[in-house]
Amino acid sequence: GTTTWIASGITIEEMQIALAMEIWQMGKYSTETQTLKIGCCQIRLQHTIDEFIAGLQRYFRDEDNNIRIWTLISSATRLT
């Protein structure tokens, strides 16, 4: 339920931190393989974020509040 949804948000944060650390460790000069791996991780992470946001409606029924929360989460989690 709600606890699982919130926990998945924490997992997303951990994924973002792990990805940022991996990018930082690569430094300026990465191989093509490393760049492709990072790209795949970014796509997977964005998909996970999109699913997390989609779950918002299941747990927050108030439509006005839903819109405010979705806007806040969406702007805070977009990778672009």
Coordinates of N, CA and C in Angstrom, one line a residue:
G1 N 0.8 -1.2 0.0 CA 0.0 0.0 0.0 C 0.8 1.3 0.0
T2 N 0.4 2.2 0.8 CA 1.1 3.5 0.8 C 2.5 3.4 1.3
T3 N 2.8 2.5 2.3 CA 4.1 2.3 2.8 C 5.1 1.8 1.7
T4 N 4.6 0.9 0.9 CA 5.4 0.4 -0.2 C 5.7 1.4 -1.2
W5 N 4.7 2.3 -1.5 CA 4.8 3.3 -2.5 C 5.9 4.3 -2.0
I6 N 5.8 4.7 -0.7 CA 6.8 5.6 -0.2 C 8.2 5.0 -0.2
A7 N 8.3 3.7 0.2 CA 9.6 3.0 0.2 C 10.2 3.0 -1.2
S8 N 9.3 2.9 -2.2 CA 9.8 2.9 -3.6 C 10.4 4.3 -4.0
G9 N 9.8 5.3 -3.4 CA 10.4 6.7 -3.6 C 11.8 6.8 -3.0
I10 N 12.0 6.2 -1.9 CA 13.3 6.2 -1.2 C 14.3 5.4 -2.1
T11 N 13.8 4.3 -2.7 CA 14.6 3.4 -3.5 C 15.0 4.2 -4.8
I12 N 14.1 5.0 -5.3 CA 14.4 5.9 -6.4 C 15.5 6.9 -6.1
E13 N 15.4 7.5 -4.9 CA 16.5 8.4 -4.5 C 17.8 7.7 -4.4
E14 N 17.8 6.5 -3.9 CA 19.1 5.7 -3.8 C 19.6 5.4 -5.2
M15 N 18.7 5.1 -6.1 CA 19.1 4.8 -7.5 C 19.8 6.1 -8.1
Q16 N 19.2 7.2 -7.9 CA 19.7 8.5 -8.4 C 21.1 8.8 -7.8
I17 N 21.3 8.5 -6.6 CA 22.6 8.8 -5.9 C 23.6 7.8 -6.5
A18 N 23.3 6.5 -6.6 CA 24.2 5.5 -7.2 C 24.6 5.9 -8.6
L19 N 23.6 6.3 -9.4 CA 23.9 6.7 -10.8 C 24.9 7.9 -10.8
A20 N 24.6 8.9 -10.0 CA 25.4 10.1 -9.9 C 26.8 9.8 -9.5
M21 N 27.0 8.8 -8.6 CA 28.3 8.4 -8.1 C 29.1 7.7 -9.2
E22 N 28.3 6.9 -10.0 CA 28.9 6.1 -11.1 C 29.4 7.1 -12.1
I23 N 28.6 8.1 -12.5 CA 29.0 9.1 -13.4 C 30.2 9.9 -12.9
W24 N 30.2 10.3 -11.7 CA 31.4 11.0 -11.1 C 32.6 10.2 -11.1
Q25 N 32.5 8.9 -10.8 CA 33.7 8.0 -10.8 C 34.3 7.8 -12.2
M26 N 33.5 7.9 -13.3 CA 34.0 7.8 -14.6 C 34.8 9.0 -15.0
G27 N 34.5 10.1 -14.5 CA 35.3 11.3 -14.8 C 34.9 11.9 -16.2
K28 N 35.8 12.7 -16.7 CA 35.5 13.4 -17.9 C 35.5 12.5 -19.1
Y29 N 36.4 11.5 -19.1 CA 36.7 10.7 -20.3 C 36.2 9.3 -20.1
S30 N 35.0 9.1 -20.6 CA 34.4 7.7 -20.5 C 34.5 7.0 -21.8
T31 N 34.4 5.7 -21.8 CA 34.4 4.9 -23.0 C 33.0 4.9 -23.6
E32 N 32.9 4.5 -24.8 CA 31.6 4.4 -25.4 C 30.7 3.4 -24.7
T33 N 31.3 2.3 -24.2 CA 30.5 1.3 -23.4 C 30.0 1.9 -22.1
Q34 N 30.9 2.7 -21.4 CA 30.4 3.3 -20.2 C 29.3 4.3 -20.5
T35 N 29.4 5.1 -21.5 CA 28.4 6.1 -21.9 C 27.0 5.4 -22.2
L36 N 27.1 4.3 -22.9 CA 25.9 3.5 -23.2 C 25.3 2.9 -22.0
K37 N 26.1 2.4 -21.1 CA 25.6 1.9 -19.8 C 24.9 2.9 -19.0
I38 N 25.5 4.1 -18.9 CA 24.9 5.2 -18.2 C 23.5 5.6 -18.8
G39 N 23.5 5.7 -20.1 CA 22.3 6.0 -20.9 C 21.2 5.0 -20.5
C40 N 21.5 3.7 -20.5 CA 20.5 2.7 -20.2 C 20.0 2.8 -18.8
C41 N 20.9 3.1 -17.9 CA 20.6 3.3 -16.4 C 19.6 4.5 -16.3
Q42 N 19.9 5.6 -17.1 CA 19.1 6.8 -17.0 C 17.7 6.5 -17.5
I43 N 17.6 5.7 -18.6 CA 16.3 5.4 -19.1 C 15.5 4.5 -18.2
R44 N 16.2 3.5 -17.6 CA 15.5 2.6 -16.6 C 15.1 3.4 -15.4
L45 N 15.9 4.4 -14.9 CA 15.5 5.2 -13.8 C 14.4 6.1 -14.1
Q46 N 14.3 6.7 -15.3 CA 13.2 7.6 -15.7 C 11.9 6.8 -15.7
H47 N 12.0 5.5 -16.2 CA 10.8 4.7 -16.3 C 10.3 4.4 -14.9
T48 N 11.2 4.1 -13.9 CA 10.9 3.9 -12.5 C 10.2 5.1 -11.9
I49 N 10.7 6.3 -12.2 CA 10.2 7.5 -11.7 C 8.8 7.7 -12.3
D50 N 8.6 7.5 -13.6 CA 7.3 7.6 -14.2 C 6.3 6.7 -13.6
E51 N 6.7 5.5 -13.3 CA 5.8 4.5 -12.6 C 5.4 5.0 -11.2
F52 N 6.4 5.6 -10.5 CA 6.2 6.1 -9.2 C 5.2 7.2 -9.2
I53 N 5.3 8.1 -10.1 CA 4.4 9.2 -10.3 C 3.0 8.7 -10.6
A54 N 2.9 7.7 -11.5 CA 1.6 7.1 -11.9 C 0.9 6.6 -10.6
G55 N 1.7 6.0 -9.7 CA 1.1 5.5 -8.5 C 0.5 6.5 -7.5
L56 N 0.8 7.8 -7.8 CA 0.3 8.9 -6.9 C -1.2 8.9 -6.8
Q57 N -1.9 8.6 -7.9 CA -3.3 8.7 -7.9 C -4.0 7.6 -7.0
R58 N -3.3 6.5 -6.9 CA -3.8 5.4 -6.0 C -3.9 5.8 -4.6
Y59 N -2.9 6.6 -4.2 CA -2.7 6.9 -2.8 C -3.2 8.3 -2.3
F60 N -3.4 9.2 -3.3 CA -3.8 10.6 -3.0 C -5.0 10.9 -3.8
R61 N -6.2 10.8 -3.2 CA -7.5 10.9 -4.0 C -7.9 12.4 -4.2
D62 N -7.5 13.3 -3.4 CA -7.8 14.7 -3.6 C -7.2 15.2 -4.9
E63 N -8.1 15.6 -5.8 CA -7.6 16.0 -7.2 C -6.7 17.2 -7.1
D64 N -7.1 18.2 -6.4 CA -6.3 19.5 -6.3 C -4.9 19.2 -5.7
N65 N -4.9 18.4 -4.6 CA -3.7 18.1 -3.9 C -2.9 17.2 -4.8
N66 N -3.5 16.3 -5.5 CA -2.8 15.4 -6.5 C -2.0 16.2 -7.5
I67 N -2.6 17.2 -8.0 CA -2.0 18.1 -9.0 C -0.8 18.8 -8.4
R68 N -0.9 19.3 -7.2 CA 0.2 20.0 -6.6 C 1.3 19.1 -6.3
I69 N 1.0 17.9 -5.7 CA 2.0 16.9 -5.4 C 2.7 16.4 -6.6
W70 N 1.9 16.1 -7.7 CA 2.5 15.6 -8.9 C 3.5 16.6 -9.5
T71 N 3.1 17.9 -9.5 CA 3.9 18.9 -10.1 C 5.2 19.0 -9.3
L72 N 5.2 18.9 -8.0 CA 6.3 19.0 -7.1 C 7.3 17.8 -7.4
I73 N 6.7 16.6 -7.4 CA 7.5 15.4 -7.6 C 8.1 15.4 -9.0
S74 N 7.3 15.7 -10.0 CA 7.7 15.7 -11.4 C 8.9 16.6 -11.6
S75 N 8.8 17.8 -11.1 CA 9.9 18.8 -11.3 C 11.1 18.4 -10.5
A76 N 11.0 17.7 -9.4 CA 12.1 17.3 -8.6 C 12.8 16.0 -9.1
T77 N 12.1 15.2 -9.9 CA 12.7 13.9 -10.3 C 13.0 13.8 -11.8
R78 N 12.7 14.7 -12.6 CA 13.0 14.6 -14.0 C 14.5 14.6 -14.3
L79 N 14.9 13.8 -15.1 CA 16.3 13.6 -15.4 C 16.8 14.6 -16.5
T80 N 15.9 15.2 -17.2 CA 16.2 16.1 -18.3 C 16.6 17.4 -17.8

